[in-house]
CSV table of C-alpha atoms in Angstrom, one decimal:
chain,number,residue,atom,x,y,z
O,1,ALA,CA,2.2,-16.9,-5.2
O,2,GLN,CA,4.1,-13.7,-5.5
O,3,SER,CA,5.8,-12.4,-2.2
O,4,VAL,CA,7.9,-9.5,-1.3
O,5,THR,CA,10.8,-9.7,1.2
O,6,GLN,CA,12.1,-6.6,3.0
O,7,LEU,CA,15.1,-7.9,4.9
O,8,ASP,CA,15.8,-4.9,7.2
O,9,SER,CA,12.9,-4.1,9.6
O,10,GLN,CA,15.1,-0.9,10.8
O,11,VAL,CA,17.5,1.2,9.4
O,12,PRO,CA,19.1,3.8,11.7
O,13,VAL,CA,21.5,6.2,9.7
O,14,PHE,CA,22.9,9.7,10.1
O,15,GLU,CA,21.6,12.8,8.6
O,16,GLU,CA,23.4,13.5,5.1
O,17,ALA,CA,24.6,9.9,5.0
O,18,PRO,CA,23.6,7.5,2.2
O,19,VAL,CA,21.0,4.6,2.6
O,20,GLU,CA,19.7,1.6,1.0
O,21,LEU,CA,16.8,-0.1,1.5
O,22,ARG,CA,16.6,-3.7,0.6
O,23,CYS,CA,13.7,-5.5,-1.4
O,24,ASN,CA,13.8,-8.7,-3.0
O,25,TYR,CA,10.7,-10.4,-4.8
O,26,SER,CA,9.5,-13.7,-6.0
O,27,SER,CA,7.6,-14.2,-8.9
O,28,SER,CA,7.6,-16.0,-12.3
O,29,VAL,CA,6.0,-13.7,-14.6
O,30,SER,CA,6.5,-10.0,-15.6
O,31,VAL,CA,6.2,-7.6,-12.6
O,32,TYR,CA,5.8,-4.0,-12.1
O,33,LEU,CA,7.8,-2.8,-8.7
O,34,PHE,CA,6.9,0.0,-6.6
O,35,TRP,CA,8.2,1.7,-3.5
O,36,TYR,CA,5.7,3.5,-1.0
O,37,VAL,CA,6.4,5.7,2.1
O,38,GLN,CA,4.1,6.0,4.7
O,39,TYR,CA,4.4,9.0,7.5
O,40,PRO,CA,3.1,8.5,11.2
O,41,ASN,CA,-0.6,8.2,11.1
O,42,GLN,CA,-1.0,8.6,7.1
O,43,GLY,CA,-1.5,6.8,4.0
O,44,LEU,CA,0.7,5.5,1.4
O,45,GLN,CA,2.6,7.8,-0.8
O,46,LEU,CA,4.3,6.4,-3.9
O,47,LEU,CA,7.8,7.3,-4.4
O,48,LEU,CA,8.8,5.7,-7.5
O,49,LYS,CA,7.9,2.7,-9.9
O,50,TYR,CA,9.4,0.4,-12.3
O,51,LEU,CA,7.2,-0.8,-15.4
O,52,SER,CA,9.6,-1.2,-18.0
O,53,GLY,CA,12.7,0.0,-19.7
O,54,SER,CA,15.7,1.6,-17.8
O,55,THR,CA,16.4,-0.2,-14.9
O,56,LEU,CA,17.5,2.9,-13.0
O,57,VAL,CA,14.2,4.4,-11.6
O,58,LYS,CA,14.1,7.7,-10.2
O,59,GLY,CA,11.4,9.2,-7.6
O,60,ILE,CA,10.5,11.9,-5.8
O,61,ASN,CA,12.4,13.4,-2.8
O,62,GLY,CA,15.7,12.4,-4.4
O,63,PHE,CA,15.1,8.7,-4.1
O,64,GLU,CA,16.0,6.2,-6.8
O,65,ALA,CA,15.7,2.2,-7.2
O,66,GLU,CA,17.4,-0.3,-9.5
O,67,PHE,CA,15.7,-3.4,-10.9
O,68,ASN,CA,17.8,-6.4,-11.0
O,69,LYS,CA,15.9,-9.2,-12.7
O,70,SER,CA,18.6,-11.7,-12.3
O,71,GLN,CA,18.6,-11.2,-8.5
O,72,THR,CA,14.9,-10.4,-8.2
O,73,SER,CA,15.7,-7.3,-6.3
O,74,PHE,CA,14.7,-3.6,-6.2
O,75,HIS,CA,16.7,-2.0,-3.9
O,76,LEU,CA,15.9,1.8,-2.8
O,77,ARG,CA,18.7,4.4,-2.3
O,78,LYS,CA,19.1,7.8,-1.5
O,79,PRO,CA,22.6,9.4,-1.5
O,80,SER,CA,21.8,12.0,1.5
O,81,VAL,CA,19.1,11.5,3.9
O,82,HIS,CA,17.2,14.3,5.7
O,83,ILE,CA,15.7,14.2,9.2
O,84,SER,CA,12.2,14.6,7.2
O,85,ASP,CA,12.9,11.0,5.4
O,86,THR,CA,12.2,9.4,8.9
O,87,ALA,CA,9.6,7.1,7.9
O,88,GLU,CA,8.2,3.5,6.9
O,89,TYR,CA,9.0,2.4,3.4
O,90,PHE,CA,7.3,-0.4,1.7
O,91,CYS,CA,8.3,-2.4,-1.2
O,92,ALA,CA,5.6,-4.0,-3.4
O,93,VAL,CA,4.9,-6.1,-6.4
O,94,LYS,CA,1.9,-6.3,-8.9
O,95,ASP,CA,1.7,-8.6,-11.6
O,96,THR,CA,0.7,-7.3,-15.1
O,97,GLY,CA,-2.5,-8.7,-15.3
O,98,PHE,CA,-3.9,-7.7,-12.3
O,99,GLN,CA,-4.4,-4.6,-10.0
O,100,LYS,CA,-3.7,-6.2,-6.8
O,101,LEU,CA,-0.5,-5.2,-4.9
O,102,VAL,CA,1.6,-7.5,-2.7
O,103,PHE,CA,3.5,-5.4,0.1
O,104,GLY,CA,6.7,-6.2,2.0
O,105,THR,CA,6.6,-5.9,5.8
O,106,GLY,CA,8.3,-2.6,5.7
O,107,THR,CA,11.8,-0.8,6.7
O,108,ARG,CA,11.5,1.9,9.1
O,109,LEU,CA,14.2,4.6,8.2
O,110,LEU,CA,15.4,6.3,11.4
O,111,VAL,CA,17.4,9.4,10.7
O,112,SER,CA,19.0,11.0,13.4
O,113,PRO,CA,21.1,14.3,13.6
P,1,GLU,CA,-4.5,15.2,-7.9
P,2,THR,CA,-6.7,12.3,-6.9
P,3,GLY,CA,-7.9,13.7,-3.5
P,4,VAL,CA,-9.0,10.1,-2.2
P,5,THR,CA,-10.7,10.7,1.2
P,6,GLN,CA,-11.8,8.0,3.6
P,7,SER,CA,-14.2,8.3,6.6
P,8,PRO,CA,-14.3,8.3,9.1
P,9,THR,CA,-10.7,8.8,10.4
P,10,HIS,CA,-10.9,6.8,13.5
P,11,LEU,CA,-13.3,4.1,14.9
P,12,ILE,CA,-14.2,2.2,17.8
P,13,LYS,CA,-16.4,-0.8,17.9
P,14,THR,CA,-17.2,-3.7,20.4
P,15,ARG,CA,-16.5,-7.2,19.1
P,16,GLY,CA,-19.5,-8.8,17.3
P,17,GLN,CA,-20.6,-5.2,16.1
P,18,GLN,CA,-20.9,-4.4,12.4
P,19,VAL,CA,-18.8,-1.5,10.4
P,20,THR,CA,-19.1,0.2,7.4
P,21,LEU,CA,-16.1,2.2,5.8
P,22,ARG,CA,-16.4,4.7,3.0
P,23,CYS,CA,-13.9,5.7,0.1
P,24,SER,CA,-14.3,8.3,-2.3
P,25,SER,CA,-12.7,10.6,-5.1
P,26,GLN,CA,-13.4,13.1,-7.6
P,27,SER,CA,-10.7,11.7,-9.6
P,28,GLY,CA,-12.7,9.3,-11.9
P,29,HIS,CA,-10.7,6.2,-11.6
P,30,ASN,CA,-12.8,3.2,-12.0
P,31,THR,CA,-11.1,0.5,-9.9
P,32,VAL,CA,-11.0,0.5,-5.9
P,33,SER,CA,-9.0,-1.7,-4.0
P,34,TRP,CA,-9.3,-2.0,-0.3
P,35,TYR,CA,-6.4,-3.4,2.0
P,36,GLN,CA,-5.8,-4.1,5.7
P,37,GLN,CA,-2.8,-2.8,7.6
P,38,ALA,CA,-2.2,-4.3,10.9
P,39,LEU,CA,0.3,-2.8,13.6
P,40,GLY,CA,3.8,-3.2,12.3
P,41,GLN,CA,2.8,-4.8,9.0
P,42,GLY,CA,2.4,-4.4,5.8
P,43,PRO,CA,-1.0,-3.7,3.8
P,44,GLN,CA,-2.9,-6.8,2.8
P,45,PHE,CA,-5.0,-7.1,0.0
P,46,ILE,CA,-8.9,-7.3,0.9
P,47,PHE,CA,-10.7,-7.1,-2.6
P,48,GLN,CA,-11.1,-5.0,-5.4
P,49,TYR,CA,-13.9,-3.5,-7.4
P,50,TYR,CA,-14.3,-2.5,-11.1
P,51,ARG,CA,-17.4,-1.3,-12.7
P,52,GLU,CA,-19.4,-2.2,-9.2
P,53,GLU,CA,-18.3,-5.8,-9.3
P,54,GLU,CA,-15.6,-7.7,-7.4
P,55,ASN,CA,-12.7,-8.3,-9.2
P,56,GLY,CA,-10.7,-10.2,-7.2
P,57,ARG,CA,-10.3,-11.1,-3.5
P,58,GLY,CA,-7.7,-11.9,-1.0
P,59,ASN,CA,-7.6,-14.1,1.9
P,60,PHE,CA,-10.5,-12.4,3.8
P,61,PRO,CA,-13.4,-14.4,5.1
P,62,PRO,CA,-16.9,-13.5,3.6
P,63,ARG,CA,-17.7,-11.4,6.5
P,64,PHE,CA,-15.6,-8.6,4.7
P,65,SER,CA,-17.9,-7.5,1.8
P,66,GLY,CA,-17.7,-4.2,-0.2
P,67,LEU,CA,-19.8,-2.0,-2.6
P,68,GLN,CA,-18.7,0.4,-5.4
P,69,PHE,CA,-21.1,2.8,-6.7
P,70,PRO,CA,-21.6,4.3,-10.2
P,71,ASN,CA,-19.9,7.6,-9.1
P,72,TYR,CA,-16.8,5.3,-8.2
P,73,SER,CA,-17.0,5.7,-4.4
P,74,SER,CA,-16.8,2.5,-2.3
P,75,GLU,CA,-17.9,1.1,0.9
P,76,LEU,CA,-16.1,-1.6,3.2
P,77,ASN,CA,-18.4,-3.6,5.3
P,78,VAL,CA,-17.1,-5.9,8.0
P,79,ASN,CA,-19.8,-7.9,10.0
P,80,ALA,CA,-19.1,-9.7,13.6
P,81,LEU,CA,-16.3,-7.8,14.5
P,82,GLU,CA,-13.0,-9.6,16.0
P,83,LEU,CA,-10.4,-8.3,17.8
P,84,ASP,CA,-8.0,-9.0,15.2
P,85,ASP,CA,-9.9,-6.9,12.9
P,86,SER,CA,-8.1,-4.0,14.6
P,87,ALA,CA,-6.2,-2.2,11.9
P,88,LEU,CA,-5.7,0.6,9.3
P,89,TYR,CA,-8.0,-0.1,6.6
P,90,LEU,CA,-6.5,1.6,3.2
P,91,CYS,CA,-8.6,2.1,0.1
P,92,ALA,CA,-6.6,2.7,-3.2
P,93,LEU,CA,-7.7,3.8,-6.4
P,94,SER,CA,-6.5,2.8,-9.8
P,95,GLY,CA,-7.4,2.2,-13.5
P,96,GLY,CA,-5.8,5.7,-15.1
P,97,GLY,CA,-3.6,3.4,-17.3
P,98,ASP,CA,-0.6,4.6,-15.3
P,99,TYR,CA,-0.6,1.3,-13.4
P,100,GLU,CA,-0.3,3.5,-10.0
P,101,GLN,CA,-2.7,3.0,-7.1
P,102,TYR,CA,-3.5,6.3,-5.0
P,103,PHE,CA,-4.2,5.4,-1.6
P,104,GLY,CA,-6.3,7.4,0.8
P,105,PRO,CA,-5.3,8.4,4.4
P,106,GLY,CA,-7.0,5.6,6.2
P,107,THR,CA,-9.5,4.6,8.8
P,108,ARG,CA,-8.0,3.5,12.0
P,109,LEU,CA,-10.6,0.6,13.3
P,110,THR,CA,-10.2,-0.5,16.9
P,111,VAL,CA,-12.1,-3.5,18.2
P,112,THR,CA,-12.7,-3.8,22.1
């Protein structure tokens, strides 16, 4: 069964500093990978997705992620964070044959002035 | 713009009762998935409907059931509510060929 591990439950960072949120997945088949953001009391918004092709994926709000097949990782990065980036971030994996998403437990990004 | 809507926004029920949650959109996406997100956790897949039939199910008991209608709107029904059913319930639409799931804002269910 597929699984997703987000190693950091919470990442505190100062405004304008860079940040990396880590995600590792386990799967023996080809997968599609996603990062979602959830603001308080809201649903999930897609930040970016990897389906195929270039391993560096750019998303909304200045976020990017790199797919590393050998390390089964899909880490999310942003070179300079804003206060408004404070939210919960979820990594998810979907196998190519089914629409089900498997989510990690989430990483809370806390940006302070 | 998929404009996924869910109703109600919040709901409080008593243990043993039944609840129906609703999901709709005007986007025409033909696949709907339901997820349960407990506090502090990631969403967990409940089941998926495609063309009005269940197309996959997660590790949830039969008291969780669903429907999809010809206009692709959907319902999630939970019978015999338990305290652990307290969670945010999310529906997600897909099937547009872009492999993305578009999430609604969720329904917060509290079971007392």
